[in-house]
């Protein structure tokens, strides 16, 4: 019998911790704030940004939204980021990706001050993660680690297979699992015989972006399956990268989509913003 990993419950727990700390700061006349930049009118980005704003409201973090038109020039966006970097009232800066094609995402990410880079996308912050010297980690992979921790799933010495090697999920996921002494394999689009890796995994983290990609024959008995994917199935219904209905009975623990990793990403973002505040205050 499998156990469902409830991302809503764990994210509520994390957000409550943040809220309590923010309240204590408020009593001292302090405030924690996050600037969220969105360029253009990508509907998915709008949903993500709205969810982040809601989480800010729930935790008492002040959110400032900068909604810029699609035709915004790269230098205008960079100028806004510079202004936010210099504004001591702003603790975290997040620029919702993807950006319109005429804007260089890397330049934008690199423009955010590292101590305000709450997404942990800057090369410097990514490097700190790999060295284990970080204050805050990439939101989605950190969310996965907190889910595992909450359910008492110890990855030390376990065979953990990540499917996907993106900079925002797959690679930082590997660094955090390795930090906890897991044996980590990253599989990707060029991996030959993917199932031979996943079948032997104690923990599978799927971050592919393909609906129901991980099928029951790819999963060994009793595996822990974490589904990071957010996709639409043939009926337009939200689904993950894992064929949940057919895979679940083979697992010991599994995350649903929705209600698994998604809410955790935002909860970690709130936590990272609070950590950023502390770094800035303590110099
Ligand atoms: P991406 O497109 O950047 O990366 C996908 C990865 O999948 C690539 O590294 C690629 O090599 C690998 N891949 C593609 N086809 C494959 C195949 N046939 N076999 C093995 N590997 C294959 O995507 P991403 O940004 O890492 O996101 C992955 C998924 O996670 C998406 O569905 C995205 O929406 C979702 N996501 C969710 C959250 C969250 O908060 N839950 C956050 C970020 C991303």
PDB file of C-alpha atoms and ligand atoms in Angstrom:
ATOM      1  CA  UNK A   1       0.000   0.000   0.000  1.00  0.00           C
ATOM      2  CA  UNK A   2       1.481   3.325  -1.033  1.00  0.00           C
ATOM      3  CA  UNK A   3       1.422   6.560   0.939  1.00  0.00           C
ATOM      4  CA  UNK A   4       0.525   9.849  -0.694  1.00  0.00           C
ATOM      5  CA  UNK A   5       2.999  12.671  -0.131  1.00  0.00           C
ATOM      6  CA  UNK A   6       0.805  15.664   0.572  1.00  0.00           C
ATOM      7  CA  UNK A   7       2.506  18.806  -0.710  1.00  0.00           C
ATOM      8  CA  UNK A   8      -0.396  20.975   0.404  1.00  0.00           C
ATOM      9  CA  UNK A   9       0.019  19.870   4.004  1.00  0.00           C
ATOM     10  CA  UNK A  10       3.800  20.291   4.031  1.00  0.00           C
ATOM     11  CA  UNK A  11       3.698  23.629   2.220  1.00  0.00           C
ATOM     12  CA  UNK A  12       1.113  24.916   4.721  1.00  0.00           C
ATOM     13  CA  UNK A  13       3.468  23.831   7.516  1.00  0.00           C
ATOM     14  CA  UNK A  14       6.414  25.708   5.965  1.00  0.00           C
ATOM     15  CA  UNK A  15       4.344  28.818   5.220  1.00  0.00           C
ATOM     16  CA  UNK A  16       3.078  28.852   8.809  1.00  0.00           C
ATOM     17  CA  UNK A  17       6.662  28.772  10.074  1.00  0.00           C
ATOM     18  CA  UNK A  18       7.480  31.727   7.811  1.00  0.00           C
ATOM     19  CA  UNK A  19       4.321  33.566   8.882  1.00  0.00           C
ATOM     20  CA  UNK A  20       5.189  33.167  12.583  1.00  0.00           C
ATOM     21  CA  UNK A  21       8.679  34.554  12.011  1.00  0.00           C
ATOM     22  CA  UNK A  22       7.408  37.432   9.882  1.00  0.00           C
ATOM     23  CA  UNK A  23       4.901  38.306  12.613  1.00  0.00           C
ATOM     24  CA  UNK A  24       7.656  38.510  15.223  1.00  0.00           C
ATOM     25  CA  UNK A  25       9.591  40.836  12.917  1.00  0.00           C
ATOM     26  CA  UNK A  26       6.486  42.967  12.342  1.00  0.00           C
ATOM     27  CA  UNK A  27       6.095  43.427  16.087  1.00  0.00           C
ATOM     28  CA  UNK A  28       9.600  44.901  16.029  1.00  0.00           C
ATOM     29  CA  UNK A  29       8.571  47.256  13.210  1.00  0.00           C
ATOM     30  CA  UNK A  30      10.413  45.254  10.531  1.00  0.00           C
ATOM     31  CA  UNK A  31       9.041  43.956   7.243  1.00  0.00           C
ATOM     32  CA  UNK A  32      10.035  41.349   4.676  1.00  0.00           C
ATOM     33  CA  UNK A  33       9.341  42.003   1.005  1.00  0.00           C
ATOM     34  CA  UNK A  34       9.509  40.347  -2.399  1.00  0.00           C
ATOM     35  CA  UNK A  35       9.525  42.112  -5.780  1.00  0.00           C
ATOM     36  CA  UNK A  36       7.987  40.033  -8.565  1.00  0.00           C
ATOM     37  CA  UNK A  37       8.588  41.086 -12.172  1.00  0.00           C
ATOM     38  CA  UNK A  38       6.470  39.750 -15.014  1.00  0.00           C
ATOM     39  CA  UNK A  39       7.062  40.740 -18.631  1.00  0.00           C
ATOM     40  CA  UNK A  40       4.317  40.170 -21.221  1.00  0.00           C
ATOM     41  CA  UNK A  41       1.092  38.237 -20.849  1.00  0.00           C
ATOM     42  CA  UNK A  42       2.000  34.551 -20.810  1.00  0.00           C
ATOM     43  CA  UNK A  43      -1.089  32.989 -19.118  1.00  0.00           C
ATOM     44  CA  UNK A  44       0.916  30.320 -17.231  1.00  0.00           C
ATOM     45  CA  UNK A  45       3.315  33.006 -15.906  1.00  0.00           C
ATOM     46  CA  UNK A  46       0.334  35.066 -14.774  1.00  0.00           C
ATOM     47  CA  UNK A  47      -1.031  32.073 -12.791  1.00  0.00           C
ATOM     48  CA  UNK A  48       2.388  31.473 -11.162  1.00  0.00           C
ATOM     49  CA  UNK A  49       2.795  35.153 -10.270  1.00  0.00           C
ATOM     50  CA  UNK A  50      -0.716  35.314  -8.788  1.00  0.00           C
ATOM     51  CA  UNK A  51       0.009  32.217  -6.689  1.00  0.00           C
ATOM     52  CA  UNK A  52       3.225  33.794  -5.431  1.00  0.00           C
ATOM     53  CA  UNK A  53       1.346  36.966  -4.489  1.00  0.00           C
ATOM     54  CA  UNK A  54      -1.245  34.910  -2.607  1.00  0.00           C
ATOM     55  CA  UNK A  55       1.507  33.102  -0.695  1.00  0.00           C
ATOM     56  CA  UNK A  56       3.037  36.464   0.220  1.00  0.00           C
ATOM     57  CA  UNK A  57      -0.334  37.610   1.576  1.00  0.00           C
ATOM     58  CA  UNK A  58      -0.690  34.376   3.568  1.00  0.00           C
ATOM     59  CA  UNK A  59       2.753  34.702   5.150  1.00  0.00           C
ATOM     60  CA  UNK A  60       2.720  38.449   5.748  1.00  0.00           C
ATOM     61  CA  UNK A  61       5.490  39.093   3.216  1.00  0.00           C
ATOM     62  CA  UNK A  62       4.925  42.335   1.319  1.00  0.00           C
ATOM     63  CA  UNK A  63       4.831  41.744  -2.422  1.00  0.00           C
ATOM     64  CA  UNK A  64       5.492  44.357  -5.072  1.00  0.00           C
ATOM     65  CA  UNK A  65       4.452  43.435  -8.579  1.00  0.00           C
ATOM     66  CA  UNK A  66       6.076  44.969 -11.652  1.00  0.00           C
ATOM     67  CA  UNK A  67       3.967  43.973 -14.668  1.00  0.00           C
ATOM     68  CA  UNK A  68       5.796  45.165 -17.779  1.00  0.00           C
ATOM     69  CA  UNK A  69       4.533  45.047 -21.366  1.00  0.00           C
ATOM     70  CA  UNK A  70       5.794  42.391 -23.810  1.00  0.00           C
ATOM     71  CA  UNK A  71       7.726  45.017 -25.800  1.00  0.00           C
ATOM     72  CA  UNK A  72       9.791  46.114 -22.773  1.00  0.00           C
ATOM     73  CA  UNK A  73      13.418  46.599 -23.821  1.00  0.00           C
ATOM     74  CA  UNK A  74      16.146  44.558 -22.169  1.00  0.00           C
ATOM     75  CA  UNK A  75      17.848  47.700 -20.854  1.00  0.00           C
ATOM     76  CA  UNK A  76      14.580  48.883 -19.272  1.00  0.00           C
ATOM     77  CA  UNK A  77      14.232  45.594 -17.412  1.00  0.00           C
ATOM     78  CA  UNK A  78      17.894  45.719 -16.335  1.00  0.00           C
ATOM     79  CA  UNK A  79      17.400  49.291 -15.106  1.00  0.00           C
ATOM     80  CA  UNK A  80      14.407  48.201 -12.991  1.00  0.00           C
ATOM     81  CA  UNK A  81      16.433  45.343 -11.487  1.00  0.00           C
ATOM     82  CA  UNK A  82      19.278  47.747 -10.661  1.00  0.00           C
ATOM     83  CA  UNK A  83      16.805  50.024  -8.905  1.00  0.00           C
ATOM     84  CA  UNK A  84      15.377  47.089  -6.912  1.00  0.00           C
ATOM     85  CA  UNK A  85      18.881  45.864  -6.035  1.00  0.00           C
ATOM     86  CA  UNK A  86      19.659  49.269  -4.553  1.00  0.00           C
ATOM     87  CA  UNK A  87      16.355  49.561  -2.685  1.00  0.00           C
ATOM     88  CA  UNK A  88      16.947  48.360   0.885  1.00  0.00           C
ATOM     89  CA  UNK A  89      13.181  47.907   1.368  1.00  0.00           C
ATOM     90  CA  UNK A  90      13.245  44.996  -1.108  1.00  0.00           C
ATOM     91  CA  UNK A  91      14.622  41.681   0.190  1.00  0.00           C
ATOM     92  CA  UNK A  92      13.939  39.317  -2.697  1.00  0.00           C
ATOM     93  CA  UNK A  93      13.703  39.825  -6.464  1.00  0.00           C
ATOM     94  CA  UNK A  94      12.114  37.345  -8.796  1.00  0.00           C
ATOM     95  CA  UNK A  95      11.774  37.726 -12.533  1.00  0.00           C
ATOM     96  CA  UNK A  96       9.196  35.257 -13.844  1.00  0.00           C
ATOM     97  CA  UNK A  97      10.549  33.126 -16.703  1.00  0.00           C
ATOM     98  CA  UNK A  98      10.240  32.671 -19.607  1.00  0.00           C
ATOM     99  CA  UNK A  99      10.983  36.195 -20.807  1.00  0.00           C
ATOM    100  CA  UNK A 100      10.100  37.452 -24.301  1.00  0.00           C
ATOM    101  CA  UNK A 101      12.609  36.252 -26.914  1.00  0.00           C
ATOM    102  CA  UNK A 102      14.273  39.661 -27.411  1.00  0.00           C
ATOM    103  CA  UNK A 103      15.450  39.664 -23.769  1.00  0.00           C
ATOM    104  CA  UNK A 104      18.518  37.654 -22.723  1.00  0.00           C
ATOM    105  CA  UNK A 105      17.390  35.621 -19.683  1.00  0.00           C
ATOM    106  CA  UNK A 106      20.924  34.952 -18.517  1.00  0.00           C
ATOM    107  CA  UNK A 107      21.754  38.670 -18.468  1.00  0.00           C
ATOM    108  CA  UNK A 108      18.616  39.345 -16.442  1.00  0.00           C
ATOM    109  CA  UNK A 109      19.309  36.566 -13.933  1.00  0.00           C
ATOM    110  CA  UNK A 110      22.900  37.766 -13.532  1.00  0.00           C
ATOM    111  CA  UNK A 111      21.686  41.321 -12.923  1.00  0.00           C
ATOM    112  CA  UNK A 112      19.826  40.356  -9.736  1.00  0.00           C
ATOM    113  CA  UNK A 113      21.964  40.924  -6.631  1.00  0.00           C
ATOM    114  CA  UNK A 114      23.006  37.502  -5.313  1.00  0.00           C
ATOM    115  CA  UNK A 115      21.669  38.186  -1.822  1.00  0.00           C
ATOM    116  CA  UNK A 116      18.247  38.989  -3.364  1.00  0.00           C
ATOM    117  CA  UNK A 117      18.255  36.090  -5.869  1.00  0.00           C
ATOM    118  CA  UNK A 118      15.575  34.094  -4.021  1.00  0.00           C
ATOM    119  CA  UNK A 119      15.091  31.734  -6.999  1.00  0.00           C
ATOM    120  CA  UNK A 120      18.774  30.788  -6.617  1.00  0.00           C
ATOM    121  CA  UNK A 121      19.370  31.011 -10.373  1.00  0.00           C
ATOM    122  CA  UNK A 122      22.582  33.087 -10.422  1.00  0.00           C
ATOM    123  CA  UNK A 123      25.774  31.172 -11.212  1.00  0.00           C
ATOM    124  CA  UNK A 124      27.281  32.265  -7.898  1.00  0.00           C
ATOM    125  CA  UNK A 125      24.326  30.894  -5.926  1.00  0.00           C
ATOM    126  CA  UNK A 126      24.253  27.691  -7.977  1.00  0.00           C
ATOM    127  CA  UNK A 127      27.958  27.241  -7.198  1.00  0.00           C
ATOM    128  CA  UNK A 128      27.328  27.756  -3.491  1.00  0.00           C
ATOM    129  CA  UNK A 129      24.700  25.018  -3.616  1.00  0.00           C
ATOM    130  CA  UNK A 130      27.182  22.572  -5.112  1.00  0.00           C
ATOM    131  CA  UNK A 131      29.726  23.489  -2.446  1.00  0.00           C
ATOM    132  CA  UNK A 132      27.147  23.090   0.319  1.00  0.00           C
ATOM    133  CA  UNK A 133      27.799  26.711   1.345  1.00  0.00           C
ATOM    134  CA  UNK A 134      24.434  28.176   0.541  1.00  0.00           C
ATOM    135  CA  UNK A 135      21.930  30.197   2.540  1.00  0.00           C
ATOM    136  CA  UNK A 136      19.028  29.444   0.229  1.00  0.00           C
ATOM    137  CA  UNK A 137      18.619  26.795  -2.424  1.00  0.00           C
ATOM    138  CA  UNK A 138      16.665  26.498  -5.687  1.00  0.00           C
ATOM    139  CA  UNK A 139      12.970  26.445  -4.793  1.00  0.00           C
ATOM    140  CA  UNK A 140      11.641  23.329  -6.528  1.00  0.00           C
ATOM    141  CA  UNK A 141      14.482  20.932  -5.604  1.00  0.00           C
ATOM    142  CA  UNK A 142      14.558  22.279  -2.048  1.00  0.00           C
ATOM    143  CA  UNK A 143      10.801  21.706  -1.914  1.00  0.00           C
ATOM    144  CA  UNK A 144      11.377  18.067  -2.905  1.00  0.00           C
ATOM    145  CA  UNK A 145      13.993  17.672  -0.141  1.00  0.00           C
ATOM    146  CA  UNK A 146      11.607  19.137   2.443  1.00  0.00           C
ATOM    147  CA  UNK A 147       8.846  16.747   1.330  1.00  0.00           C
ATOM    148  CA  UNK A 148      11.174  13.758   1.738  1.00  0.00           C
ATOM    149  CA  UNK A 149      12.350  15.019   5.123  1.00  0.00           C
ATOM    150  CA  UNK A 150       8.774  15.606   6.364  1.00  0.00           C
ATOM    151  CA  UNK A 151       7.853  12.004   5.547  1.00  0.00           C
ATOM    152  CA  UNK A 152      11.012  10.642   7.161  1.00  0.00           C
ATOM    153  CA  UNK A 153      12.456   9.404   3.865  1.00  0.00           C
ATOM    154  CA  UNK A 154      16.218   9.298   4.336  1.00  0.00           C
ATOM    155  CA  UNK A 155      18.096   9.345   1.025  1.00  0.00           C
ATOM    156  CA  UNK A 156      21.525   8.568   2.541  1.00  0.00           C
ATOM    157  CA  UNK A 157      23.064   5.731   0.529  1.00  0.00           C
ATOM    158  CA  UNK A 158      19.930   5.398  -1.606  1.00  0.00           C
ATOM    159  CA  UNK A 159      19.937   5.039  -5.345  1.00  0.00           C
ATOM    160  CA  UNK A 160      18.243   8.252  -6.550  1.00  0.00           C
ATOM    161  CA  UNK A 161      17.489   8.697 -10.231  1.00  0.00           C
ATOM    162  CA  UNK A 162      16.529  12.114 -11.573  1.00  0.00           C
ATOM    163  CA  UNK A 163      14.942  12.317 -15.012  1.00  0.00           C
ATOM    164  CA  UNK A 164      15.766  15.751 -16.465  1.00  0.00           C
ATOM    165  CA  UNK A 165      18.899  17.893 -16.360  1.00  0.00           C
ATOM    166  CA  UNK A 166      17.526  21.444 -16.438  1.00  0.00           C
ATOM    167  CA  UNK A 167      19.260  24.244 -14.548  1.00  0.00           C
ATOM    168  CA  UNK A 168      16.185  24.934 -12.440  1.00  0.00           C
ATOM    169  CA  UNK A 169      15.190  21.384 -11.476  1.00  0.00           C
ATOM    170  CA  UNK A 170      17.373  18.426 -12.521  1.00  0.00           C
ATOM    171  CA  UNK A 171      20.860  19.785 -11.789  1.00  0.00           C
ATOM    172  CA  UNK A 172      20.149  21.502  -8.451  1.00  0.00           C
ATOM    173  CA  UNK A 173      18.120  18.432  -7.430  1.00  0.00           C
ATOM    174  CA  UNK A 174      21.253  16.351  -7.932  1.00  0.00           C
ATOM    175  CA  UNK A 175      23.296  18.706  -5.775  1.00  0.00           C
ATOM    176  CA  UNK A 176      20.835  18.596  -2.853  1.00  0.00           C
ATOM    177  CA  UNK A 177      20.455  14.803  -2.985  1.00  0.00           C
ATOM    178  CA  UNK A 178      24.224  14.404  -3.133  1.00  0.00           C
ATOM    179  CA  UNK A 179      24.577  16.693  -0.135  1.00  0.00           C
ATOM    180  CA  UNK A 180      22.425  14.175   1.785  1.00  0.00           C
ATOM    181  CA  UNK A 181      24.735  11.353   0.662  1.00  0.00           C
ATOM    182  CA  UNK A 182      22.431   9.800  -1.924  1.00  0.00           C
ATOM    183  CA  UNK A 183      23.939   8.003  -4.902  1.00  0.00           C
ATOM    184  CA  UNK A 184      22.675  10.166  -7.736  1.00  0.00           C
ATOM    185  CA  UNK A 185      22.110   9.454 -11.421  1.00  0.00           C
ATOM    186  CA  UNK A 186      20.846  12.130 -13.784  1.00  0.00           C
ATOM    187  CA  UNK A 187      19.051  10.788 -16.843  1.00  0.00           C
ATOM    188  CA  UNK A 188      18.009  12.957 -19.778  1.00  0.00           C
ATOM    189  CA  UNK A 189      16.826  12.961 -23.364  1.00  0.00           C
ATOM    190  CA  UNK A 190      19.999  11.230 -24.611  1.00  0.00           C
ATOM    191  CA  UNK A 191      20.016   8.503 -21.947  1.00  0.00           C
ATOM    192  CA  UNK A 192      19.963   5.022 -23.457  1.00  0.00           C
ATOM    193  CA  UNK A 193      17.583   2.518 -21.884  1.00  0.00           C
ATOM    194  CA  UNK A 194      16.139   4.893 -19.301  1.00  0.00           C
ATOM    195  CA  UNK A 195      14.040   2.163 -17.680  1.00  0.00           C
ATOM    196  CA  UNK A 196      17.186   0.208 -16.744  1.00  0.00           C
ATOM    197  CA  UNK A 197      18.103   3.136 -14.461  1.00  0.00           C
ATOM    198  CA  UNK A 198      14.659   3.936 -13.078  1.00  0.00           C
ATOM    199  CA  UNK A 199      13.734   0.303 -12.336  1.00  0.00           C
ATOM    200  CA  UNK A 200      16.661   0.042  -9.919  1.00  0.00           C
ATOM    201  CA  UNK A 201      15.994   3.353  -8.216  1.00  0.00           C
ATOM    202  CA  UNK A 202      14.970   3.724  -4.576  1.00  0.00           C
ATOM    203  CA  UNK A 203      13.865   7.270  -5.365  1.00  0.00           C
ATOM    204  CA  UNK A 204      12.786   8.608  -8.763  1.00  0.00           C
ATOM    205  CA  UNK A 205      12.440  12.359  -9.338  1.00  0.00           C
ATOM    206  CA  UNK A 206      10.694  13.052 -12.637  1.00  0.00           C
ATOM    207  CA  UNK A 207      11.279  16.504 -14.166  1.00  0.00           C
ATOM    208  CA  UNK A 208      10.715  15.937 -17.858  1.00  0.00           C
ATOM    209  CA  UNK A 209       7.688  17.997 -18.851  1.00  0.00           C
ATOM    210  CA  UNK A 210       5.890  15.158 -20.649  1.00  0.00           C
ATOM    211  CA  UNK A 211       2.479  13.946 -19.484  1.00  0.00           C
ATOM    212  CA  UNK A 212       2.458  10.456 -17.920  1.00  0.00           C
ATOM    213  CA  UNK A 213       6.000   9.770 -19.186  1.00  0.00           C
ATOM    214  CA  UNK A 214       6.979   7.490 -16.273  1.00  0.00           C
ATOM    215  CA  UNK A 215       4.976   4.297 -16.651  1.00  0.00           C
ATOM    216  CA  UNK A 216       4.515   1.386 -14.226  1.00  0.00           C
ATOM    217  CA  UNK A 217       7.066  -0.839 -15.996  1.00  0.00           C
ATOM    218  CA  UNK A 218       9.754   1.804 -15.317  1.00  0.00           C
ATOM    219  CA  UNK A 219       9.271   1.715 -11.544  1.00  0.00           C
ATOM    220  CA  UNK A 220      10.632  -0.907  -9.137  1.00  0.00           C
ATOM    221  CA  UNK A 221       8.514  -2.230  -6.264  1.00  0.00           C
ATOM    222  CA  UNK A 222       8.516   0.052  -3.228  1.00  0.00           C
ATOM    223  CA  UNK A 223      10.201   3.009  -4.922  1.00  0.00           C
ATOM    224  CA  UNK A 224       9.572   6.579  -3.784  1.00  0.00           C
ATOM    225  CA  UNK A 225       8.286   8.564  -6.774  1.00  0.00           C
ATOM    226  CA  UNK A 226       8.432  12.355  -6.824  1.00  0.00           C
ATOM    227  CA  UNK A 227       6.689  14.004  -9.750  1.00  0.00           C
ATOM    228  CA  UNK A 228       7.854  17.544 -10.499  1.00  0.00           C
ATOM    229  CA  UNK A 229       6.123  17.776 -13.891  1.00  0.00           C
ATOM    230  CA  UNK A 230       3.249  20.125 -14.559  1.00  0.00           C
ATOM    231  CA  UNK A 231       1.529  19.241 -17.826  1.00  0.00           C
ATOM    232  CA  UNK A 232      -1.890  19.018 -19.440  1.00  0.00           C
ATOM    233  CA  UNK A 233      -3.183  15.616 -20.520  1.00  0.00           C
ATOM    234  CA  UNK A 234      -5.178  14.881 -23.695  1.00  0.00           C
ATOM    235  CA  UNK A 235      -8.321  16.285 -22.011  1.00  0.00           C
ATOM    236  CA  UNK A 236      -6.588  19.462 -20.884  1.00  0.00           C
ATOM    237  CA  UNK A 237      -6.499  18.235 -17.276  1.00  0.00           C
ATOM    238  CA  UNK A 238      -3.464  19.026 -15.128  1.00  0.00           C
ATOM    239  CA  UNK A 239      -1.136  16.047 -14.785  1.00  0.00           C
ATOM    240  CA  UNK A 240       2.448  15.248 -13.922  1.00  0.00           C
ATOM    241  CA  UNK A 241       5.244  13.354 -15.651  1.00  0.00           C
ATOM    242  CA  UNK A 242       4.175  10.142 -13.922  1.00  0.00           C
ATOM    243  CA  UNK A 243       1.306   7.898 -14.983  1.00  0.00           C
ATOM    244  CA  UNK A 244      -0.025   8.226 -11.435  1.00  0.00           C
ATOM    245  CA  UNK A 245      -2.974   5.813 -11.576  1.00  0.00           C
ATOM    246  CA  UNK A 246      -0.883   2.927 -12.877  1.00  0.00           C
ATOM    247  CA  UNK A 247       2.332   3.700 -11.006  1.00  0.00           C
ATOM    248  CA  UNK A 248       1.002   4.423  -7.501  1.00  0.00           C
ATOM    249  CA  UNK A 249       0.458   0.794  -6.403  1.00  0.00           C
ATOM    250  CA  UNK A 250       4.107  -0.056  -7.106  1.00  0.00           C
ATOM    251  CA  UNK A 251       5.435   2.744  -4.918  1.00  0.00           C
ATOM    252  CA  UNK A 252       5.940   3.191  -1.182  1.00  0.00           C
ATOM    253  CA  UNK A 253       5.432   6.952  -1.460  1.00  0.00           C
ATOM    254  CA  UNK A 254       4.269   9.079  -4.353  1.00  0.00           C
ATOM    255  CA  UNK A 255       3.485  12.765  -4.941  1.00  0.00           C
ATOM    256  CA  UNK A 256       0.259  13.706  -6.725  1.00  0.00           C
ATOM    257  CA  UNK A 257      -0.085  16.412  -9.374  1.00  0.00           C
ATOM    258  CA  UNK A 258      -1.552  18.803  -8.478  1.00  0.00           C
ATOM    259  CA  UNK A 259      -0.893  19.000  -4.746  1.00  0.00           C
ATOM    260  CA  UNK A 260       2.641  17.587  -4.636  1.00  0.00           C
ATOM    261  CA  UNK A 261       5.741  19.559  -5.596  1.00  0.00           C
ATOM    262  CA  UNK A 262       3.916  22.645  -6.959  1.00  0.00           C
ATOM    263  CA  UNK A 263       2.829  24.136  -3.615  1.00  0.00           C
ATOM    264  CA  UNK A 264       6.272  23.363  -2.157  1.00  0.00           C
ATOM    265  CA  UNK A 265       8.082  25.510  -4.720  1.00  0.00           C
ATOM    266  CA  UNK A 266       6.125  28.556  -3.579  1.00  0.00           C
ATOM    267  CA  UNK A 267       6.499  27.743   0.121  1.00  0.00           C
ATOM    268  CA  UNK A 268      10.288  27.550  -0.341  1.00  0.00           C
ATOM    269  CA  UNK A 269      10.224  30.862  -2.198  1.00  0.00           C
ATOM    270  CA  UNK A 270       8.622  32.437   0.885  1.00  0.00           C
ATOM    271  CA  UNK A 271      11.244  30.820   3.098  1.00  0.00           C
ATOM    272  CA  UNK A 272      14.054  31.993   0.834  1.00  0.00           C
ATOM    273  CA  UNK A 273      12.723  35.553   0.971  1.00  0.00           C
ATOM    274  CA  UNK A 274      12.813  35.453   4.771  1.00  0.00           C
ATOM    275  CA  UNK A 275      16.366  34.059   4.681  1.00  0.00           C
ATOM    276  CA  UNK A 276      17.361  36.821   2.218  1.00  0.00           C
ATOM    277  CA  UNK A 277      15.974  39.393   4.657  1.00  0.00           C
ATOM    278  CA  UNK A 278      18.095  37.918   7.457  1.00  0.00           C
ATOM    279  CA  UNK A 279      21.268  37.931   5.350  1.00  0.00           C
ATOM    280  CA  UNK A 280      20.717  41.581   4.424  1.00  0.00           C
ATOM    281  CA  UNK A 281      20.014  42.619   8.012  1.00  0.00           C
ATOM    282  CA  UNK A 282      22.976  40.751   9.442  1.00  0.00           C
ATOM    283  CA  UNK A 283      25.311  41.964   6.700  1.00  0.00           C
TER     284      UNK A 283
HETATM  285  P1  LIG B   1      13.114  21.380 -19.224  1.00  0.00           P
HETATM  286  O1  LIG B   1      12.312  21.299 -20.473  1.00  0.00           O
HETATM  287  O2  LIG B   1      14.076  22.487 -19.029  1.00  0.00           O
HETATM  288  O3  LIG B   1      13.887  20.014 -19.014  1.00  0.00           O
HETATM  289  C1  LIG B   1      13.308  18.791 -19.294  1.00  0.00           C
HETATM  290  C2  LIG B   1      14.356  17.722 -19.162  1.00  0.00           C
HETATM  291  O4  LIG B   1      13.767  16.480 -19.517  1.00  0.00           O
HETATM  292  C3  LIG B   1      15.556  17.924 -20.057  1.00  0.00           C
HETATM  293  O5  LIG B   1      16.719  17.972 -19.284  1.00  0.00           O
HETATM  294  C4  LIG B   1      15.566  16.717 -21.002  1.00  0.00           C
HETATM  295  O6  LIG B   1      16.867  16.196 -21.211  1.00  0.00           O
HETATM  296  C5  LIG B   1      14.710  15.722 -20.249  1.00  0.00           C
HETATM  297  N1  LIG B   1      13.997  14.858 -21.191  1.00  0.00           N
HETATM  298  C6  LIG B   1      13.233  15.223 -22.231  1.00  0.00           C
HETATM  299  N2  LIG B   1      12.822  14.126 -22.900  1.00  0.00           N
HETATM  300  C7  LIG B   1      13.339  13.056 -22.259  1.00  0.00           C
HETATM  301  C8  LIG B   1      13.299  11.669 -22.488  1.00  0.00           C
HETATM  302  N3  LIG B   1      12.624  11.139 -23.509  1.00  0.00           N
HETATM  303  N4  LIG B   1      13.948  10.855 -21.632  1.00  0.00           N
HETATM  304  C9  LIG B   1      14.643  11.362 -20.590  1.00  0.00           C
HETATM  305  N5  LIG B   1      14.722  12.686 -20.340  1.00  0.00           N
HETATM  306  C10 LIG B   1      14.077  13.509 -21.170  1.00  0.00           C
HETATM  307  O7  LIG B   1      12.023  21.354 -18.056  1.00  0.00           O
HETATM  308  P2  LIG B   1      12.107  21.823 -16.506  1.00  0.00           P
HETATM  309  O8  LIG B   1      12.084  23.289 -16.449  1.00  0.00           O
HETATM  310  O9  LIG B   1      13.168  21.068 -15.799  1.00  0.00           O
HETATM  311  O10 LIG B   1      10.696  21.303 -16.024  1.00  0.00           O
HETATM  312  C11 LIG B   1      10.356  19.937 -16.062  1.00  0.00           C
HETATM  313  C12 LIG B   1       8.903  19.780 -15.665  1.00  0.00           C
HETATM  314  O11 LIG B   1       8.761  20.258 -14.328  1.00  0.00           O
HETATM  315  C13 LIG B   1       7.921  20.613 -16.484  1.00  0.00           C
HETATM  316  O12 LIG B   1       6.701  19.906 -16.572  1.00  0.00           O
HETATM  317  C14 LIG B   1       7.733  21.867 -15.670  1.00  0.00           C
HETATM  318  O13 LIG B   1       6.487  22.469 -15.912  1.00  0.00           O
HETATM  319  C15 LIG B   1       7.791  21.286 -14.287  1.00  0.00           C
HETATM  320  N6  LIG B   1       8.208  22.233 -13.246  1.00  0.00           N
HETATM  321  C16 LIG B   1       7.487  22.201 -12.113  1.00  0.00           C
HETATM  322  C17 LIG B   1       7.846  23.040 -11.061  1.00  0.00           C
HETATM  323  C18 LIG B   1       7.042  22.965  -9.807  1.00  0.00           C
HETATM  324  O14 LIG B   1       6.996  23.921  -9.077  1.00  0.00           O
HETATM  325  N7  LIG B   1       6.424  21.836  -9.510  1.00  0.00           N
HETATM  326  C19 LIG B   1       8.920  23.896 -11.186  1.00  0.00           C
HETATM  327  C20 LIG B   1       9.672  23.872 -12.356  1.00  0.00           C
HETATM  328  C21 LIG B   1       9.309  23.024 -13.371  1.00  0.00           C
END
